[in-house]
């Protein structure tokens, strides 16, 4: 009844194929659950954090970019994502959608080789957070609740950065839990993995 991340993982495993890039042409697919399931099947994942338009994008530009001699794959994929989003923006503008309308599109390139390290840092962050909420002071629990209540649900001019902003708020609110360097470690792990957002 549902096509889950684990279903896709099993299907690709059964096919015994490794891809350079997996392109997710569906809404809301740029999440860590899919990234972790796909990390062993490809070098890059292209996906959208938010909703995608029902019509196509700049499909003809990707083969042209990739066919250039001595192409830099990361630059080509990032340029394609930008072209895709620009094509959607033009289509929306032609339909009368303005900057005042709550409409946002994005495409992100993820380097799958760096996903395990991001997962390790996220796990450390989460373990410390859960331990603090369960065993810390009332003031620490209140700080966590305040950060959660103020979390940005959708930052329409910055794709895929909402979670990192939430993490930063928590780290700033709990310096005795995370120390001075944890945010830099998290940011580096994130940028090395998902540093090609458009």
PDB file of C-alpha atoms in Angstrom:
ATOM      1  CA  UNK A   1       0.000   0.000   0.000  1.00  0.00           C
ATOM      2  CA  UNK A   2       2.947   2.317   0.567  1.00  0.00           C
ATOM      3  CA  UNK A   3       6.301   2.642  -1.181  1.00  0.00           C
ATOM      4  CA  UNK A   4       8.671   3.227   1.713  1.00  0.00           C
ATOM      5  CA  UNK A   5      12.380   4.038   1.942  1.00  0.00           C
ATOM      6  CA  UNK A   6      13.013   0.430   2.960  1.00  0.00           C
ATOM      7  CA  UNK A   7      11.042  -0.829  -0.080  1.00  0.00           C
ATOM      8  CA  UNK A   8      13.251   1.235  -2.389  1.00  0.00           C
ATOM      9  CA  UNK A   9      16.372  -0.039  -0.617  1.00  0.00           C
ATOM     10  CA  UNK A  10      15.242  -3.666  -1.049  1.00  0.00           C
ATOM     11  CA  UNK A  11      14.366  -3.134  -4.724  1.00  0.00           C
ATOM     12  CA  UNK A  12      17.753  -1.634  -5.601  1.00  0.00           C
ATOM     13  CA  UNK A  13      19.552  -4.294  -3.551  1.00  0.00           C
ATOM     14  CA  UNK A  14      17.689  -7.019  -5.441  1.00  0.00           C
ATOM     15  CA  UNK A  15      18.600  -5.393  -8.771  1.00  0.00           C
ATOM     16  CA  UNK A  16      22.280  -5.410  -7.734  1.00  0.00           C
ATOM     17  CA  UNK A  17      22.930  -2.045  -9.398  1.00  0.00           C
ATOM     18  CA  UNK A  18      24.992   0.854  -8.076  1.00  0.00           C
ATOM     19  CA  UNK A  19      24.115   4.278  -9.441  1.00  0.00           C
ATOM     20  CA  UNK A  20      26.189   7.402  -9.639  1.00  0.00           C
ATOM     21  CA  UNK A  21      23.108   9.524  -8.930  1.00  0.00           C
ATOM     22  CA  UNK A  22      19.565   8.749  -7.842  1.00  0.00           C
ATOM     23  CA  UNK A  23      17.116  11.507  -8.725  1.00  0.00           C
ATOM     24  CA  UNK A  24      13.937  11.537  -6.636  1.00  0.00           C
ATOM     25  CA  UNK A  25      11.155  13.078  -8.707  1.00  0.00           C
ATOM     26  CA  UNK A  26       8.624  13.368  -5.895  1.00  0.00           C
ATOM     27  CA  UNK A  27       7.764  15.803  -3.106  1.00  0.00           C
ATOM     28  CA  UNK A  28       9.308  15.723   0.370  1.00  0.00           C
ATOM     29  CA  UNK A  29      12.010  13.158  -0.443  1.00  0.00           C
ATOM     30  CA  UNK A  30      15.025  15.089   0.839  1.00  0.00           C
ATOM     31  CA  UNK A  31      14.991  13.601   4.315  1.00  0.00           C
ATOM     32  CA  UNK A  32      17.532  11.614   6.268  1.00  0.00           C
ATOM     33  CA  UNK A  33      15.426   8.445   6.256  1.00  0.00           C
ATOM     34  CA  UNK A  34      15.766   8.170   2.473  1.00  0.00           C
ATOM     35  CA  UNK A  35      19.387   9.319   2.504  1.00  0.00           C
ATOM     36  CA  UNK A  36      20.377   6.586   4.958  1.00  0.00           C
ATOM     37  CA  UNK A  37      18.539   3.893   2.981  1.00  0.00           C
ATOM     38  CA  UNK A  38      20.160   4.962  -0.314  1.00  0.00           C
ATOM     39  CA  UNK A  39      23.709   5.681   0.867  1.00  0.00           C
ATOM     40  CA  UNK A  40      25.112   2.329  -0.275  1.00  0.00           C
ATOM     41  CA  UNK A  41      23.380   2.419  -3.663  1.00  0.00           C
ATOM     42  CA  UNK A  42      24.702   5.661  -5.164  1.00  0.00           C
ATOM     43  CA  UNK A  43      27.220   8.482  -4.884  1.00  0.00           C
ATOM     44  CA  UNK A  44      24.652  11.304  -4.960  1.00  0.00           C
ATOM     45  CA  UNK A  45      20.963  11.799  -4.279  1.00  0.00           C
ATOM     46  CA  UNK A  46      19.008  14.669  -5.827  1.00  0.00           C
ATOM     47  CA  UNK A  47      15.758  15.403  -4.023  1.00  0.00           C
ATOM     48  CA  UNK A  48      13.393  18.135  -2.921  1.00  0.00           C
ATOM     49  CA  UNK A  49      12.800  19.106   0.690  1.00  0.00           C
ATOM     50  CA  UNK A  50       9.409  20.640  -0.031  1.00  0.00           C
ATOM     51  CA  UNK A  51       6.684  20.221  -2.655  1.00  0.00           C
ATOM     52  CA  UNK A  52       7.534  19.850  -6.335  1.00  0.00           C
ATOM     53  CA  UNK A  53       5.416  21.202  -9.203  1.00  0.00           C
ATOM     54  CA  UNK A  54       3.352  18.678 -11.127  1.00  0.00           C
ATOM     55  CA  UNK A  55       5.014  19.658 -14.404  1.00  0.00           C
ATOM     56  CA  UNK A  56       8.591  18.985 -15.475  1.00  0.00           C
ATOM     57  CA  UNK A  57      11.766  20.915 -14.920  1.00  0.00           C
ATOM     58  CA  UNK A  58      14.952  21.565 -16.897  1.00  0.00           C
ATOM     59  CA  UNK A  59      15.331  17.893 -17.853  1.00  0.00           C
ATOM     60  CA  UNK A  60      17.125  18.523 -21.132  1.00  0.00           C
ATOM     61  CA  UNK A  61      19.917  20.455 -19.419  1.00  0.00           C
ATOM     62  CA  UNK A  62      21.307  17.601 -17.319  1.00  0.00           C
ATOM     63  CA  UNK A  63      22.460  15.343 -20.208  1.00  0.00           C
ATOM     64  CA  UNK A  64      24.013  18.389 -21.855  1.00  0.00           C
ATOM     65  CA  UNK A  65      25.895  19.314 -18.677  1.00  0.00           C
ATOM     66  CA  UNK A  66      27.079  15.764 -18.067  1.00  0.00           C
ATOM     67  CA  UNK A  67      28.228  15.254 -21.665  1.00  0.00           C
ATOM     68  CA  UNK A  68      30.881  17.979 -21.441  1.00  0.00           C
ATOM     69  CA  UNK A  69      34.510  16.763 -21.475  1.00  0.00           C
ATOM     70  CA  UNK A  70      36.166  16.511 -18.050  1.00  0.00           C
ATOM     71  CA  UNK A  71      32.884  17.367 -16.360  1.00  0.00           C
ATOM     72  CA  UNK A  72      32.863  17.953 -12.610  1.00  0.00           C
ATOM     73  CA  UNK A  73      29.896  15.828 -11.538  1.00  0.00           C
ATOM     74  CA  UNK A  74      29.143  17.860  -8.403  1.00  0.00           C
ATOM     75  CA  UNK A  75      29.179  21.151 -10.285  1.00  0.00           C
ATOM     76  CA  UNK A  76      26.982  19.683 -13.018  1.00  0.00           C
ATOM     77  CA  UNK A  77      24.436  18.302 -10.539  1.00  0.00           C
ATOM     78  CA  UNK A  78      24.354  21.563  -8.570  1.00  0.00           C
ATOM     79  CA  UNK A  79      23.915  23.567 -11.787  1.00  0.00           C
ATOM     80  CA  UNK A  80      21.106  21.251 -12.856  1.00  0.00           C
ATOM     81  CA  UNK A  81      19.304  21.710  -9.533  1.00  0.00           C
ATOM     82  CA  UNK A  82      19.553  25.465  -9.929  1.00  0.00           C
ATOM     83  CA  UNK A  83      18.221  25.274 -13.501  1.00  0.00           C
ATOM     84  CA  UNK A  84      15.328  23.091 -12.341  1.00  0.00           C
ATOM     85  CA  UNK A  85      14.283  25.498  -9.596  1.00  0.00           C
ATOM     86  CA  UNK A  86      14.630  28.495 -11.923  1.00  0.00           C
ATOM     87  CA  UNK A  87      12.382  26.787 -14.487  1.00  0.00           C
ATOM     88  CA  UNK A  88       9.738  26.247 -11.800  1.00  0.00           C
ATOM     89  CA  UNK A  89      10.006  29.847 -10.635  1.00  0.00           C
ATOM     90  CA  UNK A  90       9.433  31.064 -14.197  1.00  0.00           C
ATOM     91  CA  UNK A  91       6.441  28.780 -14.604  1.00  0.00           C
ATOM     92  CA  UNK A  92       4.942  29.972 -11.316  1.00  0.00           C
ATOM     93  CA  UNK A  93       5.520  33.610 -12.296  1.00  0.00           C
ATOM     94  CA  UNK A  94       3.705  32.970 -15.579  1.00  0.00           C
ATOM     95  CA  UNK A  95       0.768  31.634 -13.538  1.00  0.00           C
ATOM     96  CA  UNK A  96       0.682  34.832 -11.473  1.00  0.00           C
ATOM     97  CA  UNK A  97       2.350  33.490  -8.327  1.00  0.00           C
ATOM     98  CA  UNK A  98       4.248  36.308  -6.582  1.00  0.00           C
ATOM     99  CA  UNK A  99       6.880  36.459  -3.846  1.00  0.00           C
ATOM    100  CA  UNK A 100       4.063  37.117  -1.371  1.00  0.00           C
ATOM    101  CA  UNK A 101       2.545  33.691  -2.005  1.00  0.00           C
ATOM    102  CA  UNK A 102       3.679  30.830   0.295  1.00  0.00           C
ATOM    103  CA  UNK A 103       5.220  28.870  -2.579  1.00  0.00           C
ATOM    104  CA  UNK A 104       8.703  27.421  -2.376  1.00  0.00           C
ATOM    105  CA  UNK A 105      10.717  24.917  -4.388  1.00  0.00           C
ATOM    106  CA  UNK A 106      14.192  23.487  -3.906  1.00  0.00           C
ATOM    107  CA  UNK A 107      16.459  20.710  -5.097  1.00  0.00           C
ATOM    108  CA  UNK A 108      19.413  19.434  -3.090  1.00  0.00           C
ATOM    109  CA  UNK A 109      22.389  17.269  -3.977  1.00  0.00           C
ATOM    110  CA  UNK A 110      23.579  14.988  -1.167  1.00  0.00           C
ATOM    111  CA  UNK A 111      26.974  13.263  -1.102  1.00  0.00           C
ATOM    112  CA  UNK A 112      26.147   9.809   0.202  1.00  0.00           C
ATOM    113  CA  UNK A 113      29.731   8.928   1.159  1.00  0.00           C
ATOM    114  CA  UNK A 114      29.516  11.426   4.024  1.00  0.00           C
ATOM    115  CA  UNK A 115      26.123  10.342   5.377  1.00  0.00           C
ATOM    116  CA  UNK A 116      27.550   7.907   7.980  1.00  0.00           C
ATOM    117  CA  UNK A 117      29.593  10.660   9.642  1.00  0.00           C
ATOM    118  CA  UNK A 118      26.578  12.990   9.714  1.00  0.00           C
ATOM    119  CA  UNK A 119      24.600  10.159  11.294  1.00  0.00           C
ATOM    120  CA  UNK A 120      27.249   9.699  13.994  1.00  0.00           C
ATOM    121  CA  UNK A 121      27.205  13.373  14.929  1.00  0.00           C
ATOM    122  CA  UNK A 122      23.400  13.474  14.881  1.00  0.00           C
ATOM    123  CA  UNK A 123      23.288  10.417  17.120  1.00  0.00           C
ATOM    124  CA  UNK A 124      25.669  12.037  19.604  1.00  0.00           C
ATOM    125  CA  UNK A 125      23.577  15.215  19.548  1.00  0.00           C
ATOM    126  CA  UNK A 126      20.330  13.298  20.091  1.00  0.00           C
ATOM    127  CA  UNK A 127      21.745  11.084  22.855  1.00  0.00           C
ATOM    128  CA  UNK A 128      22.947  14.117  24.787  1.00  0.00           C
ATOM    129  CA  UNK A 129      19.619  15.897  24.259  1.00  0.00           C
ATOM    130  CA  UNK A 130      17.514  12.936  25.416  1.00  0.00           C
ATOM    131  CA  UNK A 131      19.732  12.356  28.435  1.00  0.00           C
ATOM    132  CA  UNK A 132      19.506  16.019  29.398  1.00  0.00           C
ATOM    133  CA  UNK A 133      15.735  16.078  29.058  1.00  0.00           C
ATOM    134  CA  UNK A 134      15.356  12.895  31.099  1.00  0.00           C
ATOM    135  CA  UNK A 135      18.002  13.540  33.760  1.00  0.00           C
ATOM    136  CA  UNK A 136      18.786  17.253  33.635  1.00  0.00           C
ATOM    137  CA  UNK A 137      17.447  20.204  35.555  1.00  0.00           C
ATOM    138  CA  UNK A 138      14.033  21.792  35.171  1.00  0.00           C
ATOM    139  CA  UNK A 139      15.765  24.846  33.658  1.00  0.00           C
ATOM    140  CA  UNK A 140      17.377  22.630  30.985  1.00  0.00           C
ATOM    141  CA  UNK A 141      14.053  20.978  30.174  1.00  0.00           C
ATOM    142  CA  UNK A 142      12.433  24.410  29.884  1.00  0.00           C
ATOM    143  CA  UNK A 143      15.225  25.574  27.543  1.00  0.00           C
ATOM    144  CA  UNK A 144      14.644  22.533  25.322  1.00  0.00           C
ATOM    145  CA  UNK A 145      10.870  23.125  25.328  1.00  0.00           C
ATOM    146  CA  UNK A 146      11.384  26.786  24.416  1.00  0.00           C
ATOM    147  CA  UNK A 147      13.643  25.899  21.482  1.00  0.00           C
ATOM    148  CA  UNK A 148      11.153  23.315  20.267  1.00  0.00           C
ATOM    149  CA  UNK A 149       8.226  25.726  20.521  1.00  0.00           C
ATOM    150  CA  UNK A 150      10.186  28.332  18.550  1.00  0.00           C
ATOM    151  CA  UNK A 151      11.527  25.959  15.906  1.00  0.00           C
ATOM    152  CA  UNK A 152      11.186  27.138  12.327  1.00  0.00           C
ATOM    153  CA  UNK A 153       8.812  24.833  10.529  1.00  0.00           C
ATOM    154  CA  UNK A 154       9.697  26.097   7.069  1.00  0.00           C
ATOM    155  CA  UNK A 155      12.330  28.635   6.114  1.00  0.00           C
ATOM    156  CA  UNK A 156      11.190  29.493   2.628  1.00  0.00           C
ATOM    157  CA  UNK A 157      14.389  31.188   1.462  1.00  0.00           C
ATOM    158  CA  UNK A 158      16.819  28.505   2.691  1.00  0.00           C
ATOM    159  CA  UNK A 159      16.155  24.913   1.678  1.00  0.00           C
ATOM    160  CA  UNK A 160      17.082  22.100   4.013  1.00  0.00           C
ATOM    161  CA  UNK A 161      18.488  24.284   6.784  1.00  0.00           C
ATOM    162  CA  UNK A 162      15.558  24.183   9.222  1.00  0.00           C
ATOM    163  CA  UNK A 163      16.866  21.223  11.233  1.00  0.00           C
ATOM    164  CA  UNK A 164      20.340  22.711  11.533  1.00  0.00           C
ATOM    165  CA  UNK A 165      18.868  25.963  12.859  1.00  0.00           C
ATOM    166  CA  UNK A 166      16.956  23.981  15.466  1.00  0.00           C
ATOM    167  CA  UNK A 167      20.129  22.120  16.430  1.00  0.00           C
ATOM    168  CA  UNK A 168      22.013  25.423  16.724  1.00  0.00           C
ATOM    169  CA  UNK A 169      19.309  26.870  18.991  1.00  0.00           C
ATOM    170  CA  UNK A 170      19.502  23.840  21.281  1.00  0.00           C
ATOM    171  CA  UNK A 171      23.302  23.887  21.402  1.00  0.00           C
ATOM    172  CA  UNK A 172      23.264  27.602  22.244  1.00  0.00           C
ATOM    173  CA  UNK A 173      20.658  27.021  24.959  1.00  0.00           C
ATOM    174  CA  UNK A 174      22.641  24.142  26.509  1.00  0.00           C
ATOM    175  CA  UNK A 175      26.348  25.127  26.431  1.00  0.00           C
ATOM    176  CA  UNK A 176      27.011  22.981  29.508  1.00  0.00           C
ATOM    177  CA  UNK A 177      25.782  19.924  27.536  1.00  0.00           C
ATOM    178  CA  UNK A 178      27.441  20.510  24.154  1.00  0.00           C
ATOM    179  CA  UNK A 179      30.473  22.709  24.834  1.00  0.00           C
ATOM    180  CA  UNK A 180      31.998  25.258  22.489  1.00  0.00           C
ATOM    181  CA  UNK A 181      32.857  23.103  19.485  1.00  0.00           C
ATOM    182  CA  UNK A 182      29.849  20.838  18.948  1.00  0.00           C
ATOM    183  CA  UNK A 183      27.970  23.139  16.590  1.00  0.00           C
ATOM    184  CA  UNK A 184      31.041  23.470  14.362  1.00  0.00           C
ATOM    185  CA  UNK A 185      31.334  19.673  14.226  1.00  0.00           C
ATOM    186  CA  UNK A 186      27.657  19.380  13.317  1.00  0.00           C
ATOM    187  CA  UNK A 187      27.852  22.124  10.689  1.00  0.00           C
ATOM    188  CA  UNK A 188      30.937  20.573   9.090  1.00  0.00           C
ATOM    189  CA  UNK A 189      29.320  17.125   8.962  1.00  0.00           C
ATOM    190  CA  UNK A 190      26.171  18.621   7.458  1.00  0.00           C
ATOM    191  CA  UNK A 191      27.970  20.752   4.873  1.00  0.00           C
ATOM    192  CA  UNK A 192      30.198  17.852   3.783  1.00  0.00           C
ATOM    193  CA  UNK A 193      27.078  15.801   3.154  1.00  0.00           C
ATOM    194  CA  UNK A 194      24.425  18.283   2.047  1.00  0.00           C
ATOM    195  CA  UNK A 195      26.524  21.199   0.920  1.00  0.00           C
ATOM    196  CA  UNK A 196      25.118  21.596  -2.584  1.00  0.00           C
ATOM    197  CA  UNK A 197      21.629  22.954  -1.825  1.00  0.00           C
ATOM    198  CA  UNK A 198      19.875  25.135  -4.384  1.00  0.00           C
TER     199      UNK A 198
END
